[in-house]
Every structure is written in structure tokens, then in C-alpha cells.
Amino acid sequence: MAAHRCSRSAVLLFLCALSLFIVADSQETASNGGQRDNNAVDSPQAATETAERAVEERRWEASEAEAAADRQDTSAAENELPASVPRPKDDFQEELVIRPLHSGDIYASFQFRTVWETDFMKGNKVSHYRLFPKSLGQVISKFSVRELHISFTQGYWRTMRWGQPYQPSPPGAELWVWFQDSVTDVDGTWKELTNVLSGIFCASLNFIDSTNTVQPSASFKPLGIGNVTDHRFLRYATLPREIVCTENLTPWKKLLPCGSKAGLAVLLKSEKLFHSTFHSQAVHIRPVCQDWECKTTSWELRQTLNVVFDLHTSAQGKREWSLFKMFSRTLTEACPLASSSKIYIDVTDNPQGDQFEVSPATPLLSQAVVLGDRRTFSVYDLTQQITFGTVRSLNLLIRWKSSEGDMLRPLLHAERYVAGYGLQTGEIHTLMYNNHPYRSFPVLLLDSVPWYLRLYIHTLTVTSKGKDNKPSYIHYQPSKDRVRPHLLEMLIQLPPNSVTEVTVQFERALLKWTEYTPDPNHGFYVGFPCKEESSYFVRVYTEPLLVNLPTPDFSMPYNVICLTCTVVAVGYGSLYNLLTRSFQIEEPSPGLAKRIANIIRKMRGVPPL
Amino acid sequence: MGLLSDPNRRRALISMLTRLNAPICVVCYMAGVAWFMGLAFEPFTLRTYMSENAMGSTMVEERFPSGERALATGREFSAHKKRAGGMPVDWLVKTMQARGLEVFTQRFSRTLPFPDENKERYMVKGTNVYGILRAPRAPRTEALVLSAPCTPGDNNNQAVGLLLGLAQYFRNQIFWAKDIIFLVNEHDLIGMQAWLEGYHHTNTTGMDWSPLQGRGGSIQAALSLELSSDVITSMDLVLEGLNGQLPNLDLANLFYAFCQKIGVLCTIQGKLQRNDWDSVSGYSHSVQTMMLMVMKQASGRPWGDHGLFLRYHIEAATIRGINSFRQYKTDATTIGRLLEGMYRKLNNLLERLHQSYFFYLMPSLSHFVSIGYYMPAFGLLAVILLLRALDLWVQLATPPPRTEDGVPDTEQMSSPGVLSVLTPLVISHLTGAALYTLPIQFQEMAVEHFPVSETEAVVLTAIAVYTAGLALPHNTHRLLSGEGTEQGWKVLKLVAVLYLAVLLGCTALINFSLGFILALTLVPVAAFVTPHVPKVLSAFILVILSPACTLLFSVFFFQELQEVPTSFQEGWLLYLSVISQGILDHFLYGSLVYPLIALLVYPCWLLFWNILFWK
């Protein structure tokens, strides 16, 4: 193998997640709650309930943060549920939302929701499982989990092209868990939990350890009910290097009541799902209210899968999509266990049908507020036989009429990069764009950087529009070598129509030789959420970063060891010897006769010979 | 080392080294030169081989079909370029967007320290356009770059056309694991410098650029494409980058492997490879190829747009299409397939290119000389300096036997010793600093007082300062410290020789070619110069072997190697322009050759000059 390539190699390490939350009062906040539900329906065929349900479901993201508020508001959507009389103990709903994107790409978002009226925590062992997957139920009760969110994502959500996603997720794996306050050894439980989840989802979650786990103090508030917000019970970790593939999809599908045998899940064929530009699958578990009074809680399991198909690679450039083209399957039935099974198509941008046409056409329409935007959806109810028509199969077709695909200017987006060159220092730049013409947004930034990038926190600067932008809240936890990462949380106000730049310099640490990954010349990654609360909540993740660390040449350790030892032993050793030894001419020892003569001479007082 | 611990044997060794010093030095010099010439002899070199596993065994297929369409795009580009009178930014943005890329632009401007007469530019303003092909299901952590310069005139239109054609074809493929950035840069290296500085958010040369809006993570490799004709006869690979940096040898291997696979003639330094290594002409051919590489590397300038990537630890090379009178022609589709193959293999990389050599010379595209083979040639030259230093040290340490009153003599020689060494050192370095700063500082004044252009003013000032430096040191030295002593010059020479040894050693580690060429001329000077040699002849030799004359010879030699021999007149003009280019390279791109010569090598040479005129 080649010699002399030392010094130039590098390690790719992960910077961990950088999250950004936006907390803001939107204008729509005022017209929140009840009003929103009132103007929800305008389908001619009086599909009121359907629409209402849609509102509730679509608004799911939006409503998380305000779950509590909603409860007090006694919103119409929540009222709807108890109305559907004798409720089964558990309930399963499936839905697919398709949004044709301006760029010509298409975004499909699956959501499978299981709600179960049970309590894992109340001592009595739950042993009978129907719709709720047993493997997850056992995890919840064994580890006293209050809330669990896990996502596996392959690819990066391109906000500039696609707008905001329904469920944001960072590249790689992300896991955040709230534990019950009864847990005493949170770190130990967390460690065990990650190992168990690693087995369940066939993923490398067991690589989550203290060096990439953080406890955010202000971000990642619980989404379900409950008022414990002591962040000692929160653990958050990301694994940006995690590659997501079929082996993660299969266990995920097995959690579904119908598996991939019936219902919307038949569309989930891995050869098509992984022939896409973005793939993200997630599991969210949280406690929710059983009814509007919220006296008892039930557990909600939400499995989501988001996928974006590309115009150029999947559609050969034709702006025409169908279920068959996307998934190489059509739908023939709903999952028999599902209480609701629907497909929604986002037609907000297509009010007159001049942008694209959808066939078969549906008379059902519904409206909902998603991410602060009022969206209109066409609804296909799979539980109705009429949806499948005479051919007994549903193959939705969306054909674009216009063909422009400009870059969007999303209100909020962010990017991140490493500046500088060389293997000693560097600078992390995080850019946050607020494209709103007159509103400013408060943003909560979460940044978790591994210990081997030694942040110089005194170099932290936040500037917008060329001026210093002082964060109103900063929480910084310095790293400890080989123990924990840096954690930086900041509340920053983004002025309208501006770019805010956060920079911090770092030094690259030299790792111990056993600490390098098997591919030391690769690198590390970062994600980052951004959320907005009240009326809506946006979480934006930046791209991970790939940072090279100084790396020794691992390909020739034997040669290097031999050479170094030789140089040290021969060169240095003898030079040292020469420099420290004092040289003297050795006197030959005098003979016996001479010595005796000298003694005599000494006695006589004569100088010796 | 046991040899040295024994005082008797040490004495014997040292006396042998001092007695045989001159013959050993001569032998070492000859051996060094012979070793270097032997490097080009094929049986002594290694065949290139792919070290990177990710690029070796994995087979890729090349299917790029639309070379003709790419050429048509190139013609369209040329028409728009003519209409816009420069970079057709809007057209490029629209075209790239239509191909499904995320397109961004970057504006930059730069005022040169003095007008560049070769490229006729002074105040440069331009725009870079780049489109990013986002890899499906990749999180924007890694990227590859394909760039083509937008040059004025009719050059390079085909390169841009092919770049856009490849972008379109690549966009429809699913297998990309790294983002691919298609960059069209204006004003060649200046645009590239602006883009790279913008991408890495650094500013080393004081250029103005607008920040980049889109990025693709850390760039793993880059290729720059230059293509000015519809068909070509061969592809030339250019490796030499800024400050003599070279990309990883695997990049060259990759190019060579694909040229072999697809059947495209490939050259390095514009020279085809020959099979008759055992004949004299075959050997001289490979010597020429290697010497061209050495000369180019020693110049420290980027020899293609790729050259600036290397500073950022991005492996990069320029691929240049050459259309000569050969019968066999290659069309654009084949070049497209070549590039497709290379990018697909680079896409397969799991780590940065690091497996193969970063320090090498190439006597042909299929053979290379690694650092372990060429360093002894330099080592043999450098050891001469150490031997001379040892000799001087011994002479200084043993008191001269003829002086009887040894005690006052040593006092005499040690007290002026410090001053007599320090003064020339300081003065020669001040001269060097003047050589570095004055040409740029005084260009305006020179233009006012003499009928010359700015560029000529800079170059002529440099030459004037250089020449003036020859008069300075020994005169001032005489003023300051009176008569020099025998011991004085020996101490000074000892310092100068060691200084030169360190200087050349460091240079050779960073840029072997530069270090070797400097050693070739400076080592004899350092070895033979004393105040007792015939003055006129030695002064002549010293001037001939000075750095400036080395550069002059190199210019002629380089022209000879490129098979465009020049007359003395042309050569002189070329020499002047080379000096101005060297200064510009330093200020524009941060090339280190000019400051190295002006601030270190030239003062060091002045020390020897000083010794020659020691009184």
C-alpha cells in the first residue's frame, strides 16, 4: 500500500442535532379554536363529519402544542369523537395525504393512528393486545415511558423546493423520550430502552450513549397530556449517520394491525419507497385525553411515513402521477380493522382546477389548518365501496397542466455549514431565513455538538441584518471529553425579512486511535428543529455537517510502528547518549610495584610517581 | 553511533570528512543529479495502480447518450455568450433550472494589484452560476464538483455544453449518493477563487464576493473540464495545483483507467506515453514529461481551474480536450461517458480519497515516482550543505595552529563575530523585504516618472531592487564593522549554509520540485564560495546561479520542453511576464513562491554574495 499519505486524512464525525424551535403568535391565533372548525365544511354532499374528522386529524401537528388549550376550548373537533357512540376500547384509523408539489414532485404522507383506552402505568399488567402492538406496549410499561418519538429518515427535506413538511424529521435517526416521573435512574432506563428499540426497529439505536444524548431545557416539550415538564425526564438523541432501508421498514410495517396485507399499507412496497428522493418513517406514542373532560387518558400510537417522489428520476420528467406510478400498486380495499380509511389530496393551490386535475374526481372536500395555512383537501373514503368504482380498484391520477416549477420562498428555512479549511480549527455557521415581509418570529435554537469539536463559546455571535442580535435566553452546557456533548439552546428573535447568522468557532480534537470509526476519512452530521407554537408550530432541521478530524494513517500501522521505533531507538537514543555522556581519557591502572612505591613516597612526603 | 562515542574513531572520521570534503561533495552532487535523472527510467519506476477499494472493484456502466445534444447546447451557450458579451447568467440559470437543478449565482469583484497584461484585466467583475443536483435520499453532507470555465471568445463552449448535457443526464439517475455541483465560473481562476472562498466562507486574498445561498456539504472531489472543439484526439490531465500541491494519485489513476476502458487517448503534460522505454528517445521522452511536471510544480501556480481546490483538501484535476492532427477522433458522447464513469466511481467513494500518494512525479500516465524514490535525490544535494557545515565547524573549533598568541586571537575573532554575522543577515533580509514590498508600493510612482505601464513598472522595480541588493550588503558591512576577519566569514558561511539547508529542506518537503531546482543551483554556490576564490569569475558564476537567473533559464528550458523554442528576445519578454504572473499569483491566490524567493531564498543567496566580497 501507499506510503506517505499521513497528515492529510481526516475523520468524519457527527455533529449532533441542532434544533431550532420557533415559538410565535401568528395572526391566525386570534381566529383559533372553535372558529376554525366552524368554517371547516363546505362539501356539497353534507359530509360534515368526515370533514370535521379530517380537520382534527390534519391539524394534528398543529394541535399538539395546544392540546391543553384545545381541551379547555372544548373544540368542536374533540366533541366529535364522543359523539360516535359506543366506542370500542381501541380504535384504528389510517389515512394518506397526497400533496402535489410545485416542483412537479409529489409528496405522500401516510398516517396510521391507534388509540387504546388503557393505562399501562396502573400496576395491572396489560396482557391482552388487540390493535395496539404488543412489542411497543411492553416497552411502554417496562420502561415507564410517558412519551416516545422516534423517526428514521433517509434524505433531507428540501424546504426551498417542497415547502414545509407535515412531520419534520432530521436525516438519520432521531429519538426523544419523556419518562414518567416515577423513574429513578433515567440514564440507565434510557440506555436499556435504546437497546430494546434498536432490536424492535432493526436499527443502530444502540449507538446512542451519553456522548450523543442531551437533555434540552426548553425544546421538545411533551406533546401529549401531562404537566411534568422537568427536563430531567427528557432524553434526546440523534444518529445522523443512520442509513434507513428495508430492514427498518419491515418491522415498522409489522406494527400495523393489518400489516401490509390490506388497506393503505399495501402501497408500502420497499422497492418503490426507496426509489424516492425522501423517505421518513416515524413512530409517536403519547398519552391523550379520552374525552373532552379529560378524566381518563388513553394511549395513542401514531405511525407516519412520508415519502417524496421525484419528477425526474421516478416520473421520467412527465408531470403526471398515479398511485400505480408511485407505489406500483392500486388500492382495492380499506383495512377491515380500521374505523376510518381515507385518502386526502391537497388541492389548495388548485381552486379552479387549472393547475392540475385529479381523476377520479371526488365530491368530498374538507378544509383544515395545517402549519398555519388553510388547506383544502379532496377526500376519498376507502370504506365506501363507491370509491373504488366499477373496476374495484382505486388508482388516483394527478396530471399537472402548468409546468413551471419555481423555487419557493418558504417563510422560514435554515442552512448550516462549516467554514474554513485545514484540520485545526473551523467555524460553524447557521443561517436562519425569515422571509416574512413584516412579522418577526421568536426561534428556539437547539444545537448539540459532539465533544470532539471543542467549541469556543466566547466566539459565539448572532447577527441579523448586520447587527448584533442578542438572544433573550441562552442555555449552554459545556461538553466533557468522551462523556457528553455540547448543548446550546438560544431564544432568538428573527426580524422580518432577514437572515440571522449564528457562528461559533471550534477546534478539532485529536482522538485516541481506538476512538476513530472504521472509516475515519468520512465524517459527522447535524440536524436541527425549529418550531412555532400557538397557532402553529414549525420545526426546521438543518442539514447534518460532515467534519474532518485530523486522522493518522491507519493503513500502515506496522510500518509506522517499526519506523518510529527504529528512529527512536537508533537515532534519538544514541544522540541522547552522545549528548549526555561525559568523555574522559581512561588512565591505565598502575602496577603493584608502582603502588607500593607510591605509598612509600607518600610516607616520605615526596609527590607520587 | 558507537563510532562517535569513541573519541579516537570520531576524530578519525571527522578528519576523513574534512580531508575528503570536496571530493565527497562532488560525488554527492553527481549522484543526486544522476539519481534524479534515473527517476524517469521506466524500470526504476512503479506502475500506477488503484489503491482505493471503493473505486477499484465496483463496476460501473457508462451510458451517456446525448453528446450531440450537449454540443448543440454548447452552441446555444456560445450564441448567448456573444449576445451578453460575457457570462450569459440568465440563460444559464434558466437552462440549469429546466434540467432540474437548484440554481444559485454568486457575484464577485476584484481589483488586481496591477493590470494583468496576459489576460488584459485589471478590475474584474463577474458572476459564477452553479446548479446543485441533490442526491436522492442523501442528507447534503458530501458533494462532487464538475466545473467548466466561461472564457471569453470561442473557447470552452463545448465544455459548458457537455456540462449541461451531463447535468441533464445525471439528474435522471437515482444512484447518486453525493450532491453534484455543476459550476460555470467566469474569469477562470479568479471566479473559482471567489466561489471556493464563498463556499468555505474564508477570505484569504481580499476579494469581494456575495455569499452563497446553496451548498452541498463537504466537497470530496472536483474535476474541471476544458473543451474547445466538437471532436478531440486526446484528453490531457492536469494535476499541478497551487503551491505545487497535487491531488491524490488515485484521481489520476481513475482518469487513466477510464481512458483505457473507453479507448480514449490520454496524455499528461501533453505527452503521449511511449512503450520503447529501452531506447534513448523513449527515455528522453519520459525525462521530458517528468521535467515538465517538475517545472510546472516548481512554479507554484495553478495550471488549471482545479488548482485552487487543493488548498481545501479537495482532490481535483483539470481534464483538457486536445484536438490535434491525428487521424483518430473522439466525439463528445465518448467524453461524456468518460466523465460519467469517473463521477459514478467518485460517487461510490465511502471516504475521501486518501489511500494513494499525495507526493509523486509522473514520467508517464501509467508510471509514477513516489516520494520515497525521489527524496534521496534531494537528500544527496542537501547532504553537501551539511558536510560543508561540518567542515567549517571543525575549522572554527580547532584553533589555527600557526598563531602563537592564541588567547588574544580568539577574543578578537569572537567579538566581531556576532556583529559581522548579524549585520549581513539583517541587511540581506531587509533587501529581501524591499524586494517583496517595493514593486507593488512604488508602481504608481514609477509610472509617473518613467514611460512604462504599471505591469512593466512592477517587474522592472523588482529587477532593479534585486540588482541593487547585490551592491548593498558588503558595502554597508564594511562601513559598520570595518575589516572582516578570517574567522568572521567562516562563521557567516556556517550560518548561511545551515540556513540554506533548513530552507531547502522545508521547501522540498512542501514542494519537492521547487526545492530540488533551487538546490541544484544554490548548493554549488554555497559549497564553493569563499573570499579567496578568483573574484570576477566567481561573481559571474554566482550571478548565473542566482534565483533570478535560475528563473530565466527555467523559462527557456520550459519552452524547449514544450517544443516551442524561443529566441532570446521573446524569452526575455516571457521572463518579464513570468515575474509579473508570479507576483499576481501571490496576491490573487496566495501562491507562496514569490514571498519565498523574495523573503528567504534571495537573502540567503545574498549572504553568499557577501562572503565572496569579504574583506
Short mmCIF file of C-alpha atoms in Angstrom, two decimals, chain B residues 213-526:
data_model
loop_
_atom_site.label_atom_id
_atom_site.label_comp_id
_atom_site.label_asym_id
_atom_site.label_seq_id
_atom_site.Cartn_x
_atom_site.Cartn_y
_atom_site.Cartn_z
CA GLN B 213 -27.11 30.54 -0.97
CA GLY B 214 -26.84 26.84 -1.58
CA ARG B 215 -24.28 24.32 -0.52
CA GLY B 216 -23.80 20.60 -0.75
CA GLY B 217 -21.73 19.75 2.29
CA SER B 218 -18.08 18.89 2.18
CA ILE B 219 -16.71 18.54 -1.32
CA GLN B 220 -14.99 15.25 -1.90
CA ALA B 221 -13.55 15.68 -5.37
CA ALA B 222 -13.72 18.06 -8.27
CA LEU B 223 -12.98 18.00 -11.97
CA SER B 224 -12.60 20.97 -14.18
CA LEU B 225 -13.40 20.47 -17.83
CA GLU B 226 -11.85 22.36 -20.72
CA LEU B 227 -13.04 21.54 -24.17
CA SER B 228 -12.93 23.80 -27.18
CA SER B 229 -13.72 21.58 -30.12
CA ASP B 230 -16.52 19.25 -31.11
CA VAL B 231 -14.20 16.29 -31.53
CA ILE B 232 -10.92 15.68 -29.84
CA THR B 233 -7.94 13.46 -30.40
CA SER B 234 -6.82 13.10 -26.83
CA MET B 235 -7.57 14.09 -23.28
CA ASP B 236 -4.89 15.78 -21.23
CA LEU B 237 -4.78 15.52 -17.50
CA VAL B 238 -3.51 18.49 -15.49
CA LEU B 239 -2.61 17.86 -11.88
CA GLU B 240 -0.38 20.66 -10.67
CA GLY B 241 -2.14 23.00 -8.32
CA LEU B 242 -1.41 25.96 -6.15
CA ASN B 243 1.99 25.85 -4.41
CA GLY B 244 2.82 22.63 -6.17
CA GLN B 245 0.10 20.68 -4.42
CA LEU B 246 -1.06 17.58 -6.22
CA PRO B 247 -4.33 15.67 -5.93
CA ASN B 248 -4.31 12.14 -4.65
CA LEU B 249 -2.76 9.84 -7.20
CA ASP B 250 -5.95 7.79 -7.30
CA LEU B 251 -7.63 10.59 -9.19
CA ALA B 252 -5.03 10.29 -11.92
CA ASN B 253 -5.40 6.51 -11.80
CA LEU B 254 -9.13 6.84 -12.20
CA PHE B 255 -8.74 9.01 -15.26
CA TYR B 256 -6.19 6.65 -16.75
CA ALA B 257 -8.32 3.59 -16.04
CA PHE B 258 -11.35 5.08 -17.77
CA CYS B 259 -9.37 6.29 -20.73
CA GLN B 260 -8.11 2.74 -21.13
CA LYS B 261 -11.59 1.30 -20.71
CA ILE B 262 -13.34 3.63 -23.12
CA GLY B 263 -10.45 3.82 -25.55
CA VAL B 264 -9.61 7.49 -25.44
CA LEU B 265 -6.04 8.61 -25.98
CA CYS B 266 -4.83 10.19 -22.80
CA THR B 267 -1.80 12.33 -22.12
CA ILE B 268 -0.10 14.05 -19.27
CA GLN B 269 1.83 17.26 -19.86
CA GLY B 270 0.52 16.93 -23.40
CA LYS B 271 2.76 13.95 -23.98
CA LEU B 272 1.59 10.55 -25.03
CA GLN B 273 3.06 7.60 -23.36
CA ARG B 274 5.55 5.50 -25.28
CA ASN B 275 6.37 1.87 -25.00
CA ASP B 276 10.02 1.94 -26.04
CA TRP B 277 11.49 2.75 -22.68
CA ASP B 278 14.71 0.97 -23.51
CA SER B 279 15.56 3.24 -26.41
CA VAL B 280 17.28 6.57 -25.95
CA SER B 281 14.42 8.54 -27.45
CA GLY B 282 11.91 6.72 -25.25
CA TYR B 283 13.92 7.56 -22.19
CA SER B 284 14.35 11.17 -23.18
CA HIS B 285 10.62 11.34 -23.79
CA SER B 286 9.84 10.31 -20.26
CA VAL B 287 12.55 12.63 -18.91
CA GLN B 288 10.87 15.46 -20.76
CA THR B 289 7.47 14.53 -19.38
CA MET B 290 8.81 14.39 -15.88
CA MET B 291 10.79 17.60 -16.24
CA LEU B 292 7.67 19.38 -17.45
CA MET B 293 5.88 18.24 -14.36
CA VAL B 294 8.79 19.34 -12.19
CA MET B 295 8.90 22.77 -13.80
CA LYS B 296 5.17 23.26 -13.52
CA GLN B 297 5.11 22.13 -9.95
CA ALA B 298 8.04 24.32 -9.05
CA SER B 299 6.28 27.36 -10.45
CA GLY B 300 3.74 27.01 -7.65
CA ARG B 301 0.89 28.30 -9.77
CA PRO B 302 -2.35 26.51 -10.51
CA TRP B 303 -2.13 25.08 -14.01
CA GLY B 304 -5.86 24.71 -14.38
CA ASP B 305 -9.01 25.79 -12.59
CA HIS B 306 -8.76 22.80 -10.33
CA GLY B 307 -5.61 24.14 -8.71
CA LEU B 308 -7.36 26.17 -6.06
CA PHE B 309 -9.43 23.26 -4.74
CA LEU B 310 -6.39 21.58 -3.31
CA ARG B 311 -5.99 24.12 -0.53
CA TYR B 312 -9.34 22.97 0.82
CA HIS B 313 -8.25 19.35 0.82
CA ILE B 314 -10.44 18.62 -2.18
CA GLU B 315 -8.91 16.27 -4.72
CA ALA B 316 -9.17 17.95 -8.06
CA ALA B 317 -7.82 17.80 -11.58
CA THR B 318 -8.39 19.52 -14.88
CA ILE B 319 -9.28 17.49 -17.92
CA ARG B 320 -8.48 19.20 -21.16
CA GLY B 321 -9.61 18.07 -24.58
CA ILE B 322 -6.95 18.41 -27.23
CA ASN B 323 -7.64 18.44 -30.93
CA SER B 324 -4.53 17.82 -32.98
CA PHE B 325 -3.95 16.50 -36.46
CA ARG B 326 -4.19 12.89 -35.52
CA GLN B 327 -6.50 10.69 -37.53
CA TYR B 328 -8.42 9.09 -34.73
CA LYS B 329 -11.06 11.38 -33.24
CA THR B 330 -13.24 11.05 -30.18
CA ASP B 331 -16.69 12.59 -30.08
CA ALA B 332 -18.50 14.35 -27.28
CA THR B 333 -20.59 11.32 -26.35
CA THR B 334 -17.44 9.39 -25.52
CA ILE B 335 -16.08 12.22 -23.43
CA GLY B 336 -19.42 12.36 -21.68
CA ARG B 337 -19.21 8.65 -20.98
CA LEU B 338 -15.70 9.08 -19.65
CA LEU B 339 -16.86 11.75 -17.23
CA GLU B 340 -19.94 9.78 -16.29
CA GLY B 341 -17.80 6.80 -15.42
CA MET B 342 -15.45 8.90 -13.35
CA TYR B 343 -18.29 10.54 -11.46
CA ARG B 344 -20.02 7.27 -10.81
CA LYS B 345 -16.86 5.89 -9.29
CA LEU B 346 -16.26 9.02 -7.25
CA ASN B 347 -19.86 8.70 -6.15
CA ASN B 348 -19.05 5.27 -4.80
CA LEU B 349 -16.39 6.64 -2.50
CA LEU B 350 -17.05 5.94 1.14
CA GLU B 351 -14.22 8.09 2.39
CA ARG B 352 -12.20 10.88 0.93
CA LEU B 353 -9.51 9.84 -1.48
CA HIS B 354 -6.69 9.10 0.86
CA GLN B 355 -5.41 5.66 0.02
CA SER B 356 -2.85 6.59 -2.57
CA TYR B 357 0.05 9.03 -2.75
CA PHE B 358 -0.14 12.77 -2.43
CA PHE B 359 3.53 13.33 -3.30
CA TYR B 360 4.65 11.92 -6.59
CA LEU B 361 6.09 12.69 -10.00
CA MET B 362 4.80 11.19 -13.20
CA PRO B 363 7.18 10.35 -16.03
CA SER B 364 4.15 8.99 -17.87
CA LEU B 365 0.50 8.47 -17.09
CA SER B 366 1.00 4.83 -16.27
CA HIS B 367 4.09 5.22 -14.12
CA PHE B 368 4.84 7.26 -11.09
CA VAL B 369 7.70 8.07 -8.78
CA SER B 370 6.74 8.27 -5.18
CA ILE B 371 8.24 10.49 -2.53
CA GLY B 372 10.34 7.64 -1.20
CA TYR B 373 12.10 7.37 -4.55
CA TYR B 374 12.67 10.98 -5.36
CA MET B 375 13.63 12.30 -1.96
CA PRO B 376 17.12 10.68 -1.97
CA ALA B 377 17.98 12.82 -4.97
CA PHE B 378 17.33 15.88 -2.92
CA GLY B 379 18.91 14.33 0.14
CA LEU B 380 22.18 13.82 -1.74
CA LEU B 381 22.24 17.52 -2.59
CA ALA B 382 21.30 18.59 0.91
CA VAL B 383 23.99 16.45 2.49
CA ILE B 384 26.60 18.58 0.73
CA LEU B 385 25.49 21.54 2.77
CA LEU B 386 25.77 19.54 5.95
CA LEU B 387 29.24 18.33 5.01
CA ARG B 388 30.37 21.87 4.32
CA ALA B 389 28.89 23.00 7.59
CA LEU B 390 30.73 20.21 9.39
CA ASP B 391 33.94 21.19 7.71
CA LEU B 392 33.54 24.83 8.71
CA TRP B 393 32.61 23.85 12.23
CA VAL B 394 35.73 21.78 12.59
CA GLN B 395 37.87 24.55 11.17
CA LEU B 396 36.34 27.02 13.61
CA ALA B 397 36.62 24.69 16.57
CA THR B 398 40.27 23.74 16.13
CA PRO B 399 42.42 26.82 16.85
CA PRO B 400 44.63 27.69 13.90
CA PRO B 401 48.00 26.07 14.62
CA ARG B 402 50.14 28.86 13.22
CA THR B 403 49.02 31.58 15.65
CA GLU B 404 51.11 31.55 18.75
CA ASP B 405 49.24 34.03 20.87
CA GLY B 406 46.05 32.01 20.79
CA VAL B 407 44.27 33.78 23.65
CA PRO B 408 44.02 37.32 22.25
CA ASP B 409 43.28 35.87 18.81
CA THR B 410 40.15 34.07 19.90
CA GLU B 411 38.91 37.16 21.65
CA GLN B 412 39.47 39.08 18.51
CA MET B 413 37.51 36.72 16.39
CA SER B 414 34.59 36.18 18.70
CA SER B 415 33.81 39.82 19.44
CA PRO B 416 33.34 40.96 15.84
CA GLY B 417 31.74 37.55 15.18
CA VAL B 418 28.30 38.49 16.38
CA LEU B 419 28.15 41.77 14.56
CA SER B 420 29.78 40.53 11.43
CA VAL B 421 27.22 37.75 11.16
CA LEU B 422 24.22 39.71 12.26
CA THR B 423 24.79 42.73 10.05
CA PRO B 424 24.77 40.94 6.70
CA LEU B 425 21.88 38.77 7.87
CA VAL B 426 19.76 41.76 8.75
CA ILE B 427 20.74 43.75 5.72
CA SER B 428 20.11 40.98 3.26
CA HIS B 429 16.73 40.29 4.80
CA LEU B 430 15.84 43.94 4.62
CA THR B 431 16.77 43.82 0.95
CA GLY B 432 14.50 40.82 0.61
CA ALA B 433 11.68 42.65 2.33
CA ALA B 434 12.21 45.55 -0.04
CA LEU B 435 12.06 43.18 -2.98
CA TYR B 436 8.79 41.87 -1.64
CA THR B 437 7.09 45.18 -0.93
CA LEU B 438 8.56 47.84 -3.18
CA PRO B 439 7.38 46.67 -6.61
CA ILE B 440 3.72 46.97 -5.63
CA GLN B 441 4.21 50.06 -3.46
CA PHE B 442 6.05 52.10 -5.99
CA GLN B 443 4.29 51.16 -9.19
CA GLU B 444 2.40 54.46 -9.34
CA MET B 445 5.50 56.50 -8.74
CA ALA B 446 7.36 54.54 -11.38
CA VAL B 447 4.58 55.04 -13.89
CA GLU B 448 4.68 58.78 -13.28
CA HIS B 449 8.40 59.10 -13.80
CA PHE B 450 9.12 56.58 -16.49
CA PRO B 451 7.36 55.80 -19.73
CA VAL B 452 6.23 52.32 -18.71
CA SER B 453 2.94 50.59 -17.98
CA GLU B 454 2.02 49.50 -14.45
CA THR B 455 2.91 45.91 -15.09
CA GLU B 456 6.28 46.81 -16.53
CA ALA B 457 6.82 49.16 -13.63
CA VAL B 458 6.26 46.37 -11.15
CA VAL B 459 8.53 43.94 -12.92
CA LEU B 460 11.28 46.43 -13.58
CA THR B 461 11.17 47.68 -9.99
CA ALA B 462 11.54 44.10 -8.84
CA ILE B 463 14.55 43.59 -11.08
CA ALA B 464 16.01 46.92 -10.00
CA VAL B 465 15.67 46.11 -6.32
CA TYR B 466 17.15 42.70 -6.96
CA THR B 467 20.16 44.15 -8.71
CA ALA B 468 20.60 46.93 -6.19
CA GLY B 469 20.69 44.29 -3.50
CA LEU B 470 23.92 42.97 -5.00
CA ALA B 471 25.66 46.23 -4.14
CA LEU B 472 24.25 46.68 -0.69
CA PRO B 473 25.32 44.10 1.85
CA HIS B 474 29.09 44.04 1.64
CA ASN B 475 29.36 47.82 1.39
CA THR B 476 27.32 48.51 4.47
CA HIS B 477 29.03 45.71 6.26
CA ARG B 478 32.36 47.35 5.61
CA LEU B 479 31.04 50.62 6.93
CA LEU B 480 29.68 49.12 10.08
CA SER B 481 32.25 46.65 11.25
CA GLY B 482 35.40 47.53 9.45
CA GLU B 483 37.65 44.80 8.13
CA GLY B 484 36.25 41.30 8.23
CA THR B 485 38.35 38.59 9.78
CA GLU B 486 39.13 35.12 8.55
CA GLN B 487 37.00 33.70 11.33
CA GLY B 488 34.22 36.15 10.57
CA TRP B 489 33.41 34.89 7.11
CA LYS B 490 33.64 31.31 8.30
CA VAL B 491 31.05 31.93 10.97
CA LEU B 492 28.88 33.75 8.47
CA LYS B 493 29.22 30.97 5.96
CA LEU B 494 28.44 28.37 8.55
CA VAL B 495 25.25 30.22 9.39
CA ALA B 496 24.40 30.74 5.75
CA VAL B 497 24.98 27.10 4.84
CA LEU B 498 22.84 25.81 7.66
CA TYR B 499 20.21 28.40 6.87
CA LEU B 500 20.15 27.26 3.27
CA ALA B 501 19.96 23.63 4.30
CA VAL B 502 16.94 24.24 6.51
CA LEU B 503 15.31 26.45 3.92
CA LEU B 504 15.74 24.00 1.09
CA GLY B 505 14.76 21.06 3.26
CA CYS B 506 11.48 22.68 4.23
CA THR B 507 10.78 23.77 0.69
CA ALA B 508 11.44 20.32 -0.67
CA LEU B 509 9.05 18.77 1.82
CA ILE B 510 6.23 21.00 0.66
CA ASN B 511 7.13 21.36 -2.98
CA PHE B 512 9.84 18.94 -4.00
CA SER B 513 10.33 20.37 -7.45
CA LEU B 514 10.96 23.88 -6.25
CA GLY B 515 13.29 22.67 -3.55
CA PHE B 516 15.21 20.50 -5.96
CA ILE B 517 15.63 23.14 -8.62
CA LEU B 518 16.81 25.66 -6.04
CA ALA B 519 19.16 23.10 -4.52
CA LEU B 520 20.56 22.31 -7.94
CA THR B 521 21.76 25.90 -8.38
CA LEU B 522 22.28 27.14 -4.84
CA VAL B 523 24.13 24.16 -3.40
CA PRO B 524 27.23 24.58 -5.63
CA VAL B 525 27.29 28.27 -4.76
CA ALA B 526 27.07 27.51 -1.09
#
